[in-house]
mmCIF file of C-alpha atoms in Angstrom:
data_model
loop_
_atom_site.group_PDB
_atom_site.id
_atom_site.type_symbol
_atom_site.label_atom_id
_atom_site.label_comp_id
_atom_site.label_asym_id
_atom_site.label_seq_id
_atom_site.Cartn_x
_atom_site.Cartn_y
_atom_site.Cartn_z
ATOM 1 C CA ARG A 1 20.296 -31.693 4.409
ATOM 2 C CA LEU A 2 18.201 -28.557 5.056
ATOM 3 C CA GLY A 3 19.637 -26.958 1.944
ATOM 4 C CA ASP A 4 18.517 -29.960 -0.102
ATOM 5 C CA ILE A 5 14.986 -29.764 1.304
ATOM 6 C CA ARG A 6 14.752 -26.006 0.684
ATOM 7 C CA GLU A 7 16.175 -26.447 -2.811
ATOM 8 C CA ARG A 8 13.470 -29.049 -3.491
ATOM 9 C CA ALA A 9 10.803 -26.529 -2.443
ATOM 10 C CA VAL A 10 12.275 -23.874 -4.737
ATOM 11 C CA THR A 11 12.364 -26.355 -7.622
ATOM 12 C CA LEU A 12 8.750 -27.362 -6.972
ATOM 13 C CA GLY A 13 7.799 -23.685 -7.295
ATOM 14 C CA ASP A 14 9.703 -23.356 -10.569
ATOM 15 C CA ILE A 15 7.959 -26.410 -12.002
ATOM 16 C CA ALA A 16 4.580 -25.175 -10.715
ATOM 17 C CA ARG A 17 5.028 -21.868 -12.546
ATOM 18 C CA ILE A 18 5.769 -23.775 -15.760
ATOM 19 C CA TYR A 19 2.616 -25.858 -15.306
ATOM 20 C CA ARG A 20 0.574 -22.730 -14.642
ATOM 21 C CA ALA A 21 1.943 -21.028 -17.759
ATOM 22 C CA LYS A 22 0.899 -24.083 -19.772
ATOM 23 C CA GLY A 23 -2.607 -23.916 -18.284
ATOM 24 C CA GLU A 24 -2.164 -26.975 -16.089
ATOM 25 C CA VAL A 25 -3.357 -25.246 -12.929
ATOM 26 C CA ASP A 26 -4.317 -28.381 -10.993
ATOM 27 C CA ALA A 27 -0.774 -29.712 -11.312
ATOM 28 C CA ALA A 28 0.628 -26.282 -10.439
ATOM 29 C CA LEU A 29 -1.567 -26.023 -7.369
ATOM 30 C CA ALA A 30 -0.550 -29.479 -6.136
ATOM 31 C CA LEU A 31 3.134 -28.581 -6.418
ATOM 32 C CA HIS A 32 2.618 -25.230 -4.686
ATOM 33 C CA GLN A 33 0.812 -26.963 -1.834
ATOM 34 C CA GLU A 34 3.716 -29.387 -1.421
ATOM 35 C CA GLN A 35 6.112 -26.453 -1.596
ATOM 36 C CA LEU A 36 4.106 -24.600 1.068
ATOM 37 C CA GLU A 37 4.265 -27.572 3.435
ATOM 38 C CA ILE A 38 8.045 -27.703 3.091
ATOM 39 C CA PHE A 39 8.534 -23.983 3.708
ATOM 40 C CA GLU A 40 6.207 -24.059 6.716
ATOM 41 C CA ARG A 41 8.002 -27.090 8.156
ATOM 42 C CA LEU A 42 11.354 -25.311 7.706
ATOM 43 C CA GLY A 43 10.015 -22.107 9.248
ATOM 44 C CA ASP A 44 10.942 -20.259 6.052
ATOM 45 C CA LYS A 45 8.586 -17.279 6.243
ATOM 46 C CA ASP A 46 9.805 -15.677 3.025
ATOM 47 C CA GLY A 47 9.232 -18.892 1.078
ATOM 48 C CA THR A 48 5.864 -19.348 2.758
ATOM 49 C CA ALA A 49 4.744 -15.825 1.840
ATOM 50 C CA ASN A 50 5.846 -16.214 -1.771
ATOM 51 C CA THR A 51 4.123 -19.587 -2.127
ATOM 52 C CA LEU A 52 0.891 -18.260 -0.602
ATOM 53 C CA TRP A 53 0.963 -15.456 -3.176
ATOM 54 C CA SER A 54 1.453 -17.973 -6.000
ATOM 55 C CA ILE A 55 -1.491 -20.027 -4.729
ATOM 56 C CA ALA A 56 -3.600 -16.857 -4.480
ATOM 57 C CA GLN A 57 -2.890 -16.074 -8.133
ATOM 58 C CA ILE A 58 -4.315 -19.470 -9.061
ATOM 59 C CA ASP A 59 -7.297 -18.819 -6.778
ATOM 60 C CA MET A 60 -7.935 -15.498 -8.542
ATOM 61 C CA ALA A 61 -7.694 -17.082 -11.979
ATOM 62 C CA ARG A 62 -10.308 -19.607 -10.845
ATOM 63 C CA GLU A 63 -12.433 -16.823 -9.329
ATOM 64 C CA GLN A 64 -12.191 -18.445 -5.896
ATOM 65 C CA TRP A 65 -12.303 -15.079 -4.186
ATOM 66 C CA GLN A 66 -12.420 -16.139 -0.535
ATOM 67 C CA ALA A 67 -9.486 -18.519 -0.945
ATOM 68 C CA ALA A 68 -7.581 -15.802 -2.814
ATOM 69 C CA TYR A 69 -8.274 -13.324 -0.023
ATOM 70 C CA ASP A 70 -7.171 -15.805 2.645
ATOM 71 C CA HIS A 71 -3.898 -16.588 0.872
ATOM 72 C CA LEU A 72 -3.174 -12.956 -0.038
ATOM 73 C CA SER A 73 -3.862 -11.644 3.452
ATOM 74 C CA GLN A 74 -1.582 -14.299 4.991
ATOM 75 C CA SER A 75 1.183 -13.530 2.498
ATOM 76 C CA TYR A 76 0.764 -9.789 3.006
ATOM 77 C CA ALA A 77 0.978 -10.113 6.795
ATOM 78 C CA ILE A 78 4.160 -12.182 6.550
ATOM 79 C CA ASN A 79 5.755 -9.718 4.122
ATOM 80 C CA LYS A 80 4.916 -6.847 6.473
ATOM 81 C CA GLU A 81 6.372 -8.785 9.415
ATOM 82 C CA LEU A 82 9.570 -9.427 7.447
ATOM 83 C CA GLY A 83 9.739 -5.859 6.127
ATOM 84 C CA ARG A 84 9.928 -7.155 2.539
ATOM 85 C CA LEU A 85 9.019 -4.043 0.567
ATOM 86 C CA ASP A 86 8.826 -5.886 -2.750
ATOM 87 C CA GLY A 87 6.452 -8.457 -1.269
ATOM 88 C CA ILE A 88 4.370 -5.788 0.453
ATOM 89 C CA CYS A 89 4.032 -3.952 -2.864
ATOM 90 C CA TYR A 90 3.241 -6.836 -5.195
ATOM 91 C CA VAL A 91 1.094 -8.883 -2.837
ATOM 92 C CA GLY A 92 -0.555 -5.655 -1.694
ATOM 93 C CA PHE A 93 -1.356 -4.719 -5.283
ATOM 94 C CA ASP A 94 -3.287 -7.980 -5.729
ATOM 95 C CA LEU A 95 -4.856 -7.751 -2.274
ATOM 96 C CA GLY A 96 -5.887 -4.144 -2.832
ATOM 97 C CA ARG A 97 -7.536 -4.946 -6.155
ATOM 98 C CA LEU A 98 -9.396 -7.839 -4.563
ATOM 99 C CA LEU A 99 -10.561 -5.662 -1.673
ATOM 100 C CA ALA A 100 -11.737 -3.008 -4.127
ATOM 101 C CA MET A 101 -13.699 -5.605 -6.105
ATOM 102 C CA ALA A 102 -15.338 -6.733 -2.846
ATOM 103 C CA ASP A 103 -16.298 -3.087 -2.141
ATOM 104 C CA HIS A 104 -13.967 -2.803 0.856
ATOM 105 C CA LYS A 105 -12.818 0.583 -0.397
ATOM 106 C CA GLN A 106 -11.152 1.950 2.742
ATOM 107 C CA GLU A 107 -9.045 -1.174 3.255
ATOM 108 C CA ALA A 108 -8.220 -1.240 -0.455
ATOM 109 C CA LEU A 109 -7.073 2.377 -0.372
ATOM 110 C CA VAL A 110 -4.734 1.763 2.574
ATOM 111 C CA VAL A 111 -3.168 -1.294 0.933
ATOM 112 C CA LEU A 112 -2.928 0.229 -2.550
ATOM 113 C CA THR A 113 -1.469 3.486 -1.228
ATOM 114 C CA ARG A 114 1.216 1.510 0.605
ATOM 115 C CA SER A 115 1.923 -0.424 -2.603
ATOM 116 C CA ARG A 116 2.038 2.737 -4.726
ATOM 117 C CA ASP A 117 4.453 4.446 -2.353
ATOM 118 C CA GLY A 118 6.596 1.320 -2.085
ATOM 119 C CA PHE A 119 6.732 0.869 -5.841
ATOM 120 C CA ALA A 120 7.873 4.488 -6.144
ATOM 121 C CA ARG A 121 10.632 3.860 -3.575
ATOM 122 C CA LEU A 122 11.719 0.756 -5.497
ATOM 123 C CA GLY A 123 11.748 2.671 -8.777
ATOM 124 C CA HIS A 124 8.934 0.562 -10.247
ATOM 125 C CA THR A 125 7.184 3.548 -11.807
ATOM 126 C CA GLN A 126 4.818 1.566 -14.023
ATOM 127 C CA MET A 127 3.452 -0.399 -11.054
ATOM 128 C CA ALA A 128 3.207 2.802 -8.995
ATOM 129 C CA GLN A 129 1.144 4.315 -11.807
ATOM 130 C CA ARG A 130 -1.092 1.242 -12.069
ATOM 131 C CA SER A 131 -1.678 1.404 -8.320
ATOM 132 C CA GLN A 132 -2.576 5.102 -8.602
ATOM 133 C CA GLU A 133 -5.033 4.381 -11.405
ATOM 134 C CA ILE A 134 -6.885 1.914 -9.187
ATOM 135 C CA ILE A 135 -6.818 4.385 -6.276
ATOM 136 C CA ASP A 136 -8.285 7.031 -8.595
ATOM 137 C CA ALA A 137 -11.048 4.663 -9.725
ATOM 138 C CA ILE A 138 -11.947 3.842 -6.116
ATOM 139 C CA THR A 139 -12.085 7.480 -5.024
ATOM 140 C CA LYS A 140 -14.271 8.676 -7.941
#
C-alpha cells in the first residue's frame, strides 16, 4: 500500500514536469503541491526536498522571490540533513543565485562555494564552472 502511494507521488511529479514544460504552470504547481503532501505524510524527506525544489523553480519563473527562497531554503536544509550531495549542489546553485540577486553576498558565496566544490566532486565540471562564474561576479 505504501509503495502505491509513493508511486502515485512520483507519477504526479512526472506529470507536473510535463505540464511545466508545456507552459501549464498552474496545473504543474497543483500536482506538485499534492505530491508534496503525500511525501510529507509518508515522511519521505528525499521526495519532500525534491518537490520543494520543483515548486521553487516555478516560483522563480513567476518571479515570486520570497516563495522561491522559502522553498529552496527548506529543500537545501533537508538535502544537507540527508547528506545528498547532488541535492546540495543543484538546490544550492539556485539558492545561491537567488541570494546573490537579493544582495546577500556572503550567504550566496558560502552556498555557491559548497555547490562548486560538490559539483567538482561529482564530476559535473560544467556546473562547477557556472558556479565559479557566479562567485567571480559576486566578488568583483
